[in-house]
PDB file of C-alpha atoms in Angstrom:
ATOM      1  CA  UNK A   1     -70.650  -5.558 -20.037  1.00  0.00           C
ATOM      2  CA  UNK A   2     -70.933  -9.330 -20.530  1.00  0.00           C
ATOM      3  CA  UNK A   3     -69.403  -8.946 -24.023  1.00  0.00           C
ATOM      4  CA  UNK A   4     -66.463  -7.026 -22.619  1.00  0.00           C
ATOM      5  CA  UNK A   5     -65.856  -9.621 -19.905  1.00  0.00           C
ATOM      6  CA  UNK A   6     -65.950 -12.392 -22.528  1.00  0.00           C
ATOM      7  CA  UNK A   7     -63.361 -10.560 -24.642  1.00  0.00           C
ATOM      8  CA  UNK A   8     -60.970 -10.414 -21.703  1.00  0.00           C
ATOM      9  CA  UNK A   9     -61.641 -14.018 -20.694  1.00  0.00           C
ATOM     10  CA  UNK A  10     -60.776 -14.951 -24.258  1.00  0.00           C
ATOM     11  CA  UNK A  11     -57.659 -12.709 -24.204  1.00  0.00           C
ATOM     12  CA  UNK A  12     -56.238 -14.666 -21.238  1.00  0.00           C
ATOM     13  CA  UNK A  13     -57.557 -18.066 -22.327  1.00  0.00           C
ATOM     14  CA  UNK A  14     -59.316 -18.434 -18.954  1.00  0.00           C
ATOM     15  CA  UNK A  15     -60.234 -22.057 -19.732  1.00  0.00           C
ATOM     16  CA  UNK A  16     -56.486 -22.856 -19.594  1.00  0.00           C
ATOM     17  CA  UNK A  17     -56.539 -22.180 -15.857  1.00  0.00           C
ATOM     18  CA  UNK A  18     -57.423 -25.858 -15.694  1.00  0.00           C
ATOM     19  CA  UNK A  19     -53.702 -26.625 -16.116  1.00  0.00           C
ATOM     20  CA  UNK A  20     -52.378 -24.830 -13.002  1.00  0.00           C
ATOM     21  CA  UNK A  21     -55.339 -24.433 -10.664  1.00  0.00           C
ATOM     22  CA  UNK A  22     -55.631 -28.169  -9.722  1.00  0.00           C
ATOM     23  CA  UNK A  23     -51.941 -28.185  -8.733  1.00  0.00           C
ATOM     24  CA  UNK A  24     -52.396 -25.067  -6.630  1.00  0.00           C
ATOM     25  CA  UNK A  25     -55.200 -26.867  -4.814  1.00  0.00           C
ATOM     26  CA  UNK A  26     -52.930 -29.879  -4.361  1.00  0.00           C
ATOM     27  CA  UNK A  27     -50.271 -27.647  -2.740  1.00  0.00           C
ATOM     28  CA  UNK A  28     -52.885 -25.994  -0.528  1.00  0.00           C
ATOM     29  CA  UNK A  29     -54.327 -29.281   0.785  1.00  0.00           C
ATOM     30  CA  UNK A  30     -50.838 -30.708   1.287  1.00  0.00           C
ATOM     31  CA  UNK A  31     -50.325 -27.786   3.713  1.00  0.00           C
ATOM     32  CA  UNK A  32     -53.616 -28.254   5.569  1.00  0.00           C
ATOM     33  CA  UNK A  33     -53.477 -32.074   5.714  1.00  0.00           C
ATOM     34  CA  UNK A  34     -49.904 -33.317   5.364  1.00  0.00           C
ATOM     35  CA  UNK A  35     -48.454 -30.351   7.264  1.00  0.00           C
ATOM     36  CA  UNK A  36     -51.441 -30.321   9.607  1.00  0.00           C
ATOM     37  CA  UNK A  37     -52.167 -26.597   9.328  1.00  0.00           C
ATOM     38  CA  UNK A  38     -55.648 -25.189   9.993  1.00  0.00           C
ATOM     39  CA  UNK A  39     -57.984 -24.690   7.030  1.00  0.00           C
ATOM     40  CA  UNK A  40     -59.348 -21.156   6.601  1.00  0.00           C
ATOM     41  CA  UNK A  41     -61.824 -20.269   3.896  1.00  0.00           C
ATOM     42  CA  UNK A  42     -60.427 -16.724   3.551  1.00  0.00           C
ATOM     43  CA  UNK A  43     -56.998 -18.101   2.953  1.00  0.00           C
ATOM     44  CA  UNK A  44     -58.372 -20.593   0.427  1.00  0.00           C
ATOM     45  CA  UNK A  45     -60.201 -17.812  -1.488  1.00  0.00           C
ATOM     46  CA  UNK A  46     -57.086 -15.570  -1.459  1.00  0.00           C
ATOM     47  CA  UNK A  47     -54.966 -18.421  -2.965  1.00  0.00           C
ATOM     48  CA  UNK A  48     -57.560 -18.927  -5.753  1.00  0.00           C
ATOM     49  CA  UNK A  49     -57.616 -15.152  -6.425  1.00  0.00           C
ATOM     50  CA  UNK A  50     -53.809 -15.002  -6.517  1.00  0.00           C
ATOM     51  CA  UNK A  51     -53.819 -17.803  -9.109  1.00  0.00           C
ATOM     52  CA  UNK A  52     -56.399 -16.040 -11.227  1.00  0.00           C
ATOM     53  CA  UNK A  53     -54.794 -12.614 -11.029  1.00  0.00           C
ATOM     54  CA  UNK A  54     -51.191 -13.830 -11.636  1.00  0.00           C
ATOM     55  CA  UNK A  55     -52.190 -15.965 -14.598  1.00  0.00           C
ATOM     56  CA  UNK A  56     -54.354 -13.247 -16.096  1.00  0.00           C
ATOM     57  CA  UNK A  57     -51.540 -10.704 -15.805  1.00  0.00           C
ATOM     58  CA  UNK A  58     -49.093 -13.134 -17.448  1.00  0.00           C
ATOM     59  CA  UNK A  59     -51.378 -14.120 -20.334  1.00  0.00           C
ATOM     60  CA  UNK A  60     -52.486 -10.588 -21.081  1.00  0.00           C
ATOM     61  CA  UNK A  61     -48.884  -9.354 -20.986  1.00  0.00           C
ATOM     62  CA  UNK A  62     -47.874 -12.059 -23.409  1.00  0.00           C
ATOM     63  CA  UNK A  63     -50.642 -11.092 -25.813  1.00  0.00           C
ATOM     64  CA  UNK A  64     -49.713  -7.355 -25.465  1.00  0.00           C
ATOM     65  CA  UNK A  65     -45.997  -7.908 -25.968  1.00  0.00           C
ATOM     66  CA  UNK A  66     -46.411 -10.342 -28.875  1.00  0.00           C
ATOM     67  CA  UNK A  67     -49.167  -8.436 -30.707  1.00  0.00           C
ATOM     68  CA  UNK A  68     -46.986  -7.602 -33.697  1.00  0.00           C
ATOM     69  CA  UNK A  69     -45.716 -11.166 -33.942  1.00  0.00           C
ATOM     70  CA  UNK A  70     -49.178 -12.572 -33.582  1.00  0.00           C
ATOM     71  CA  UNK A  71     -50.382 -10.312 -36.405  1.00  0.00           C
ATOM     72  CA  UNK A  72     -47.839 -11.821 -38.774  1.00  0.00           C
ATOM     73  CA  UNK A  73     -48.694 -15.396 -37.888  1.00  0.00           C
ATOM     74  CA  UNK A  74     -51.753 -16.795 -39.695  1.00  0.00           C
ATOM     75  CA  UNK A  75     -52.485 -19.043 -36.683  1.00  0.00           C
ATOM     76  CA  UNK A  76     -52.673 -16.157 -34.251  1.00  0.00           C
ATOM     77  CA  UNK A  77     -53.703 -13.217 -36.358  1.00  0.00           C
ATOM     78  CA  UNK A  78     -57.282 -13.369 -35.070  1.00  0.00           C
ATOM     79  CA  UNK A  79     -56.286 -12.980 -31.436  1.00  0.00           C
ATOM     80  CA  UNK A  80     -57.913 -10.051 -29.639  1.00  0.00           C
ATOM     81  CA  UNK A  81     -55.157  -7.409 -29.915  1.00  0.00           C
ATOM     82  CA  UNK A  82     -53.988  -7.957 -33.511  1.00  0.00           C
ATOM     83  CA  UNK A  83     -57.624  -8.323 -34.616  1.00  0.00           C
ATOM     84  CA  UNK A  84     -58.468  -4.958 -33.021  1.00  0.00           C
ATOM     85  CA  UNK A  85     -60.968  -6.442 -30.555  1.00  0.00           C
ATOM     86  CA  UNK A  86     -59.022  -5.096 -27.561  1.00  0.00           C
ATOM     87  CA  UNK A  87     -56.804  -2.023 -27.740  1.00  0.00           C
ATOM     88  CA  UNK A  88     -53.162  -2.489 -26.724  1.00  0.00           C
ATOM     89  CA  UNK A  89     -53.434   0.202 -24.080  1.00  0.00           C
ATOM     90  CA  UNK A  90     -56.460  -1.431 -22.480  1.00  0.00           C
ATOM     91  CA  UNK A  91     -54.687  -4.782 -22.466  1.00  0.00           C
ATOM     92  CA  UNK A  92     -51.675  -3.233 -20.709  1.00  0.00           C
ATOM     93  CA  UNK A  93     -53.910  -1.564 -18.111  1.00  0.00           C
ATOM     94  CA  UNK A  94     -55.510  -5.022 -17.535  1.00  0.00           C
ATOM     95  CA  UNK A  95     -52.011  -6.462 -16.930  1.00  0.00           C
ATOM     96  CA  UNK A  96     -51.127  -3.749 -14.383  1.00  0.00           C
ATOM     97  CA  UNK A  97     -54.468  -4.074 -12.587  1.00  0.00           C
ATOM     98  CA  UNK A  98     -54.161  -7.881 -12.275  1.00  0.00           C
ATOM     99  CA  UNK A  99     -50.518  -7.677 -11.156  1.00  0.00           C
ATOM    100  CA  UNK A 100     -51.507  -5.146  -8.456  1.00  0.00           C
ATOM    101  CA  UNK A 101     -54.443  -7.267  -7.306  1.00  0.00           C
ATOM    102  CA  UNK A 102     -52.139 -10.304  -7.148  1.00  0.00           C
ATOM    103  CA  UNK A 103     -49.725  -8.429  -4.823  1.00  0.00           C
ATOM    104  CA  UNK A 104     -52.575  -7.104  -2.722  1.00  0.00           C
ATOM    105  CA  UNK A 105     -54.021 -10.593  -2.180  1.00  0.00           C
ATOM    106  CA  UNK A 106     -50.552 -11.928  -1.311  1.00  0.00           C
ATOM    107  CA  UNK A 107     -50.298  -9.158   1.340  1.00  0.00           C
ATOM    108  CA  UNK A 108     -53.411 -10.497   3.070  1.00  0.00           C
ATOM    109  CA  UNK A 109     -52.040 -14.040   2.942  1.00  0.00           C
ATOM    110  CA  UNK A 110     -48.710 -13.589   4.751  1.00  0.00           C
ATOM    111  CA  UNK A 111     -45.599 -11.421   4.573  1.00  0.00           C
ATOM    112  CA  UNK A 112     -43.458 -14.078   2.945  1.00  0.00           C
ATOM    113  CA  UNK A 113     -45.896 -14.500   0.058  1.00  0.00           C
ATOM    114  CA  UNK A 114     -46.065 -10.681  -0.335  1.00  0.00           C
ATOM    115  CA  UNK A 115     -42.288 -10.287  -0.458  1.00  0.00           C
ATOM    116  CA  UNK A 116     -42.027 -13.140  -2.964  1.00  0.00           C
ATOM    117  CA  UNK A 117     -44.827 -11.846  -5.145  1.00  0.00           C
ATOM    118  CA  UNK A 118     -42.559  -9.543  -7.236  1.00  0.00           C
ATOM    119  CA  UNK A 119     -40.324 -12.573  -7.900  1.00  0.00           C
ATOM    120  CA  UNK A 120     -43.321 -14.589  -9.083  1.00  0.00           C
ATOM    121  CA  UNK A 121     -44.403 -11.746 -11.357  1.00  0.00           C
ATOM    122  CA  UNK A 122     -40.878 -11.429 -12.724  1.00  0.00           C
ATOM    123  CA  UNK A 123     -40.968 -15.104 -13.765  1.00  0.00           C
ATOM    124  CA  UNK A 124     -44.515 -15.232 -15.226  1.00  0.00           C
ATOM    125  CA  UNK A 125     -44.215 -11.897 -17.012  1.00  0.00           C
ATOM    126  CA  UNK A 126     -40.575 -12.393 -18.027  1.00  0.00           C
ATOM    127  CA  UNK A 127     -41.447 -15.589 -19.858  1.00  0.00           C
ATOM    128  CA  UNK A 128     -42.939 -13.522 -22.703  1.00  0.00           C
ATOM    129  CA  UNK A 129     -39.461 -12.135 -23.604  1.00  0.00           C
ATOM    130  CA  UNK A 130     -37.648 -15.426 -23.623  1.00  0.00           C
ATOM    131  CA  UNK A 131     -38.556 -16.664 -27.136  1.00  0.00           C
ATOM    132  CA  UNK A 132     -36.495 -13.685 -28.348  1.00  0.00           C
ATOM    133  CA  UNK A 133     -33.244 -15.096 -27.050  1.00  0.00           C
ATOM    134  CA  UNK A 134     -33.485 -18.759 -25.986  1.00  0.00           C
ATOM    135  CA  UNK A 135     -35.003 -21.945 -27.266  1.00  0.00           C
ATOM    136  CA  UNK A 136     -35.532 -22.978 -23.615  1.00  0.00           C
ATOM    137  CA  UNK A 137     -38.453 -20.563 -23.340  1.00  0.00           C
ATOM    138  CA  UNK A 138     -40.771 -23.548 -22.763  1.00  0.00           C
ATOM    139  CA  UNK A 139     -38.940 -24.304 -19.533  1.00  0.00           C
ATOM    140  CA  UNK A 140     -39.493 -20.743 -18.302  1.00  0.00           C
ATOM    141  CA  UNK A 141     -43.229 -21.195 -18.973  1.00  0.00           C
ATOM    142  CA  UNK A 142     -43.117 -24.412 -17.005  1.00  0.00           C
ATOM    143  CA  UNK A 143     -41.291 -22.647 -14.230  1.00  0.00           C
ATOM    144  CA  UNK A 144     -43.998 -20.028 -14.066  1.00  0.00           C
ATOM    145  CA  UNK A 145     -46.829 -22.541 -13.672  1.00  0.00           C
ATOM    146  CA  UNK A 146     -44.742 -24.584 -11.262  1.00  0.00           C
ATOM    147  CA  UNK A 147     -44.960 -21.731  -8.753  1.00  0.00           C
ATOM    148  CA  UNK A 148     -48.616 -22.600  -8.153  1.00  0.00           C
ATOM    149  CA  UNK A 149     -48.267 -25.595  -5.827  1.00  0.00           C
ATOM    150  CA  UNK A 150     -45.324 -24.309  -3.807  1.00  0.00           C
ATOM    151  CA  UNK A 151     -46.967 -20.856  -3.619  1.00  0.00           C
ATOM    152  CA  UNK A 152     -50.230 -22.337  -2.271  1.00  0.00           C
ATOM    153  CA  UNK A 153     -48.254 -24.380   0.276  1.00  0.00           C
ATOM    154  CA  UNK A 154     -46.307 -21.303   1.424  1.00  0.00           C
ATOM    155  CA  UNK A 155     -49.576 -19.376   1.789  1.00  0.00           C
ATOM    156  CA  UNK A 156     -50.658 -21.744   4.515  1.00  0.00           C
ATOM    157  CA  UNK A 157     -47.426 -22.772   6.201  1.00  0.00           C
ATOM    158  CA  UNK A 158     -44.957 -19.950   5.567  1.00  0.00           C
ATOM    159  CA  UNK A 159     -42.131 -22.428   4.898  1.00  0.00           C
ATOM    160  CA  UNK A 160     -40.836 -24.695   2.093  1.00  0.00           C
ATOM    161  CA  UNK A 161     -41.100 -28.511   2.213  1.00  0.00           C
ATOM    162  CA  UNK A 162     -39.900 -31.361  -0.025  1.00  0.00           C
ATOM    163  CA  UNK A 163     -43.286 -32.714  -1.129  1.00  0.00           C
ATOM    164  CA  UNK A 164     -44.726 -29.477  -2.640  1.00  0.00           C
ATOM    165  CA  UNK A 165     -41.338 -28.685  -4.238  1.00  0.00           C
ATOM    166  CA  UNK A 166     -41.491 -32.123  -5.937  1.00  0.00           C
ATOM    167  CA  UNK A 167     -44.999 -31.267  -7.170  1.00  0.00           C
ATOM    168  CA  UNK A 168     -43.619 -27.980  -8.536  1.00  0.00           C
ATOM    169  CA  UNK A 169     -40.826 -29.816 -10.377  1.00  0.00           C
ATOM    170  CA  UNK A 170     -43.451 -32.220 -11.768  1.00  0.00           C
ATOM    171  CA  UNK A 171     -45.464 -29.264 -13.086  1.00  0.00           C
ATOM    172  CA  UNK A 172     -42.312 -27.681 -14.586  1.00  0.00           C
ATOM    173  CA  UNK A 173     -41.487 -30.850 -16.585  1.00  0.00           C
ATOM    174  CA  UNK A 174     -45.089 -31.567 -17.530  1.00  0.00           C
ATOM    175  CA  UNK A 175     -45.971 -28.061 -18.735  1.00  0.00           C
ATOM    176  CA  UNK A 176     -42.647 -27.560 -20.608  1.00  0.00           C
ATOM    177  CA  UNK A 177     -43.175 -30.847 -22.361  1.00  0.00           C
ATOM    178  CA  UNK A 178     -46.667 -30.163 -23.548  1.00  0.00           C
ATOM    179  CA  UNK A 179     -45.810 -26.560 -24.523  1.00  0.00           C
ATOM    180  CA  UNK A 180     -43.132 -27.939 -26.829  1.00  0.00           C
ATOM    181  CA  UNK A 181     -45.723 -30.156 -28.488  1.00  0.00           C
ATOM    182  CA  UNK A 182     -48.050 -27.111 -28.936  1.00  0.00           C
ATOM    183  CA  UNK A 183     -45.131 -25.094 -30.419  1.00  0.00           C
ATOM    184  CA  UNK A 184     -44.695 -27.627 -33.194  1.00  0.00           C
ATOM    185  CA  UNK A 185     -47.374 -25.740 -35.087  1.00  0.00           C
ATOM    186  CA  UNK A 186     -45.171 -22.682 -35.384  1.00  0.00           C
ATOM    187  CA  UNK A 187     -41.858 -24.261 -36.259  1.00  0.00           C
ATOM    188  CA  UNK A 188     -41.600 -22.717 -39.718  1.00  0.00           C
ATOM    189  CA  UNK A 189     -42.940 -19.350 -38.617  1.00  0.00           C
ATOM    190  CA  UNK A 190     -40.495 -19.096 -35.673  1.00  0.00           C
ATOM    191  CA  UNK A 191     -37.596 -19.807 -37.990  1.00  0.00           C
ATOM    192  CA  UNK A 192     -38.790 -17.171 -40.460  1.00  0.00           C
ATOM    193  CA  UNK A 193     -39.042 -14.553 -37.721  1.00  0.00           C
ATOM    194  CA  UNK A 194     -35.828 -15.504 -35.921  1.00  0.00           C
ATOM    195  CA  UNK A 195     -37.773 -16.546 -32.836  1.00  0.00           C
ATOM    196  CA  UNK A 196     -36.485 -19.271 -30.540  1.00  0.00           C
ATOM    197  CA  UNK A 197     -38.240 -22.484 -29.703  1.00  0.00           C
ATOM    198  CA  UNK A 198     -37.320 -26.141 -29.274  1.00  0.00           C
ATOM    199  CA  UNK A 199     -39.115 -27.074 -32.555  1.00  0.00           C
ATOM    200  CA  UNK A 200     -37.276 -24.298 -34.438  1.00  0.00           C
ATOM    201  CA  UNK A 201     -33.997 -25.436 -32.891  1.00  0.00           C
ATOM    202  CA  UNK A 202     -34.248 -29.212 -33.125  1.00  0.00           C
ATOM    203  CA  UNK A 203     -36.973 -29.742 -35.768  1.00  0.00           C
ATOM    204  CA  UNK A 204     -40.217 -31.624 -35.116  1.00  0.00           C
ATOM    205  CA  UNK A 205     -38.666 -35.091 -34.451  1.00  0.00           C
ATOM    206  CA  UNK A 206     -36.034 -33.696 -32.118  1.00  0.00           C
ATOM    207  CA  UNK A 207     -38.559 -31.515 -30.301  1.00  0.00           C
ATOM    208  CA  UNK A 208     -40.831 -34.490 -29.720  1.00  0.00           C
ATOM    209  CA  UNK A 209     -37.912 -36.457 -28.248  1.00  0.00           C
ATOM    210  CA  UNK A 210     -37.084 -33.521 -25.974  1.00  0.00           C
ATOM    211  CA  UNK A 211     -40.735 -33.406 -24.854  1.00  0.00           C
ATOM    212  CA  UNK A 212     -40.724 -37.143 -24.224  1.00  0.00           C
ATOM    213  CA  UNK A 213     -37.666 -36.846 -21.969  1.00  0.00           C
ATOM    214  CA  UNK A 214     -39.412 -34.144 -19.915  1.00  0.00           C
ATOM    215  CA  UNK A 215     -42.540 -36.260 -19.633  1.00  0.00           C
ATOM    216  CA  UNK A 216     -40.541 -39.312 -18.603  1.00  0.00           C
ATOM    217  CA  UNK A 217     -39.024 -37.235 -15.819  1.00  0.00           C
ATOM    218  CA  UNK A 218     -42.517 -36.006 -14.868  1.00  0.00           C
ATOM    219  CA  UNK A 219     -43.783 -39.614 -14.661  1.00  0.00           C
ATOM    220  CA  UNK A 220     -40.836 -40.629 -12.436  1.00  0.00           C
ATOM    221  CA  UNK A 221     -41.551 -37.659 -10.108  1.00  0.00           C
ATOM    222  CA  UNK A 222     -45.244 -38.674  -9.913  1.00  0.00           C
ATOM    223  CA  UNK A 223     -44.150 -42.117  -8.684  1.00  0.00           C
ATOM    224  CA  UNK A 224     -41.593 -40.550  -6.315  1.00  0.00           C
ATOM    225  CA  UNK A 225     -44.242 -38.267  -4.752  1.00  0.00           C
ATOM    226  CA  UNK A 226     -46.427 -41.240  -4.071  1.00  0.00           C
ATOM    227  CA  UNK A 227     -43.602 -43.101  -2.257  1.00  0.00           C
ATOM    228  CA  UNK A 228     -42.126 -40.136  -0.377  1.00  0.00           C
ATOM    229  CA  UNK A 229     -45.507 -38.799   0.630  1.00  0.00           C
ATOM    230  CA  UNK A 230     -46.704 -42.215   1.836  1.00  0.00           C
ATOM    231  CA  UNK A 231     -49.867 -41.957  -0.261  1.00  0.00           C
ATOM    232  CA  UNK A 232     -52.410 -44.741  -0.626  1.00  0.00           C
ATOM    233  CA  UNK A 233     -54.451 -46.455  -3.366  1.00  0.00           C
ATOM    234  CA  UNK A 234     -56.466 -43.366  -4.358  1.00  0.00           C
ATOM    235  CA  UNK A 235     -53.246 -41.475  -5.164  1.00  0.00           C
ATOM    236  CA  UNK A 236     -52.012 -44.380  -7.338  1.00  0.00           C
ATOM    237  CA  UNK A 237     -55.187 -44.277  -9.424  1.00  0.00           C
ATOM    238  CA  UNK A 238     -54.636 -40.616 -10.099  1.00  0.00           C
ATOM    239  CA  UNK A 239     -50.948 -41.152 -10.795  1.00  0.00           C
ATOM    240  CA  UNK A 240     -51.816 -43.938 -13.273  1.00  0.00           C
ATOM    241  CA  UNK A 241     -54.290 -41.722 -15.167  1.00  0.00           C
ATOM    242  CA  UNK A 242     -51.755 -38.899 -15.232  1.00  0.00           C
ATOM    243  CA  UNK A 243     -49.038 -41.101 -16.715  1.00  0.00           C
ATOM    244  CA  UNK A 244     -51.480 -42.598 -19.243  1.00  0.00           C
ATOM    245  CA  UNK A 245     -52.382 -39.040 -20.361  1.00  0.00           C
ATOM    246  CA  UNK A 246     -48.655 -38.198 -20.758  1.00  0.00           C
ATOM    247  CA  UNK A 247     -48.189 -41.206 -22.978  1.00  0.00           C
ATOM    248  CA  UNK A 248     -51.362 -40.643 -24.995  1.00  0.00           C
ATOM    249  CA  UNK A 249     -50.379 -37.142 -26.186  1.00  0.00           C
ATOM    250  CA  UNK A 250     -47.162 -38.546 -27.659  1.00  0.00           C
ATOM    251  CA  UNK A 251     -49.256 -41.212 -29.439  1.00  0.00           C
ATOM    252  CA  UNK A 252     -51.562 -38.555 -30.840  1.00  0.00           C
ATOM    253  CA  UNK A 253     -48.902 -36.203 -32.229  1.00  0.00           C
ATOM    254  CA  UNK A 254     -46.361 -37.263 -34.882  1.00  0.00           C
ATOM    255  CA  UNK A 255     -43.734 -35.169 -36.705  1.00  0.00           C
ATOM    256  CA  UNK A 256     -45.647 -35.618 -39.969  1.00  0.00           C
ATOM    257  CA  UNK A 257     -49.135 -35.267 -38.502  1.00  0.00           C
ATOM    258  CA  UNK A 258     -50.010 -32.325 -36.264  1.00  0.00           C
ATOM    259  CA  UNK A 259     -53.790 -32.590 -36.826  1.00  0.00           C
ATOM    260  CA  UNK A 260     -54.378 -33.696 -33.263  1.00  0.00           C
ATOM    261  CA  UNK A 261     -52.096 -31.187 -31.490  1.00  0.00           C
ATOM    262  CA  UNK A 262     -55.063 -29.330 -29.926  1.00  0.00           C
ATOM    263  CA  UNK A 263     -56.529 -32.566 -28.690  1.00  0.00           C
ATOM    264  CA  UNK A 264     -53.221 -33.498 -27.100  1.00  0.00           C
ATOM    265  CA  UNK A 265     -52.747 -30.023 -25.698  1.00  0.00           C
ATOM    266  CA  UNK A 266     -56.143 -29.257 -24.174  1.00  0.00           C
ATOM    267  CA  UNK A 267     -58.021 -32.494 -23.650  1.00  0.00           C
ATOM    268  CA  UNK A 268     -55.345 -34.890 -22.408  1.00  0.00           C
ATOM    269  CA  UNK A 269     -53.551 -32.332 -20.248  1.00  0.00           C
ATOM    270  CA  UNK A 270     -56.776 -30.980 -18.877  1.00  0.00           C
ATOM    271  CA  UNK A 271     -57.820 -34.537 -17.849  1.00  0.00           C
ATOM    272  CA  UNK A 272     -54.396 -35.208 -16.436  1.00  0.00           C
ATOM    273  CA  UNK A 273     -54.278 -32.180 -14.160  1.00  0.00           C
ATOM    274  CA  UNK A 274     -57.883 -32.463 -12.834  1.00  0.00           C
ATOM    275  CA  UNK A 275     -57.896 -36.246 -12.310  1.00  0.00           C
ATOM    276  CA  UNK A 276     -54.471 -36.225 -10.609  1.00  0.00           C
ATOM    277  CA  UNK A 277     -55.425 -33.390  -8.220  1.00  0.00           C
ATOM    278  CA  UNK A 278     -58.792 -34.897  -7.445  1.00  0.00           C
ATOM    279  CA  UNK A 279     -57.306 -38.241  -6.495  1.00  0.00           C
ATOM    280  CA  UNK A 280     -54.299 -36.747  -4.626  1.00  0.00           C
ATOM    281  CA  UNK A 281     -56.624 -34.512  -2.548  1.00  0.00           C
ATOM    282  CA  UNK A 282     -59.109 -37.339  -2.022  1.00  0.00           C
ATOM    283  CA  UNK A 283     -56.328 -39.667  -0.816  1.00  0.00           C
ATOM    284  CA  UNK A 284     -55.301 -37.076   1.780  1.00  0.00           C
ATOM    285  CA  UNK A 285     -58.827 -36.189   2.885  1.00  0.00           C
ATOM    286  CA  UNK A 286     -60.353 -39.693   2.968  1.00  0.00           C
ATOM    287  CA  UNK A 287     -57.413 -41.907   3.958  1.00  0.00           C
ATOM    288  CA  UNK A 288     -55.040 -39.367   5.445  1.00  0.00           C
TER     289      UNK A 288
END
């Protein structure tokens, strides 16, 4: 049983939840503190479950759809489906189950979230097809993760607001930028298989410039959120760390040296998301 669970946790790269979950928590606490809505533990747990189920469905669907591609790529050939660790049919059932559980949880949150849940699934599942026809697939991935903060805010308030929308745009730019860096590893393979990506389109130097522009926009939005949201000194510490982490990953990765891509991808972005969320939420809870 434990072995099976571990296989599916590996299939969906559960550790990568660290990228989106902190921003979902940021959106949730913006609703309860900034929008002055009551905090309910049941609602909080449902938001966390929605995050887990939606992300698990998206990742498993990506692995299922791309199994043949992954099998041809030396970097991904040992993933669970091409390696025969998880059967394709079982992976697809896992996708359907998680998608259904996501919609069920959204029903218990509020009707708006339930009616928007198919749209969210369309985005996060549809991303997997995009590399087949557009180099802007990284932006669709960013869009999928950007639904976390605004979705968490909607779960509490039932309406849209500027601040969580800005956080969502921040996530879109941040995630799209670091996904381009990660995709540098597959530039040659993508070209050989007629797959679309920013690195395959612009080459490594051009892709890094594209990523830098996205991260510059993300940095500007971080500063804008602090001003528009009337945050205090704790926020600015988190914002500073976040921006430093954005800069550091571009110092780690060079067109001629991809040896530290995984360090830039996992470590710096994991630190960025957790530290930023902790300081944003602390600013709201402690200072108000």
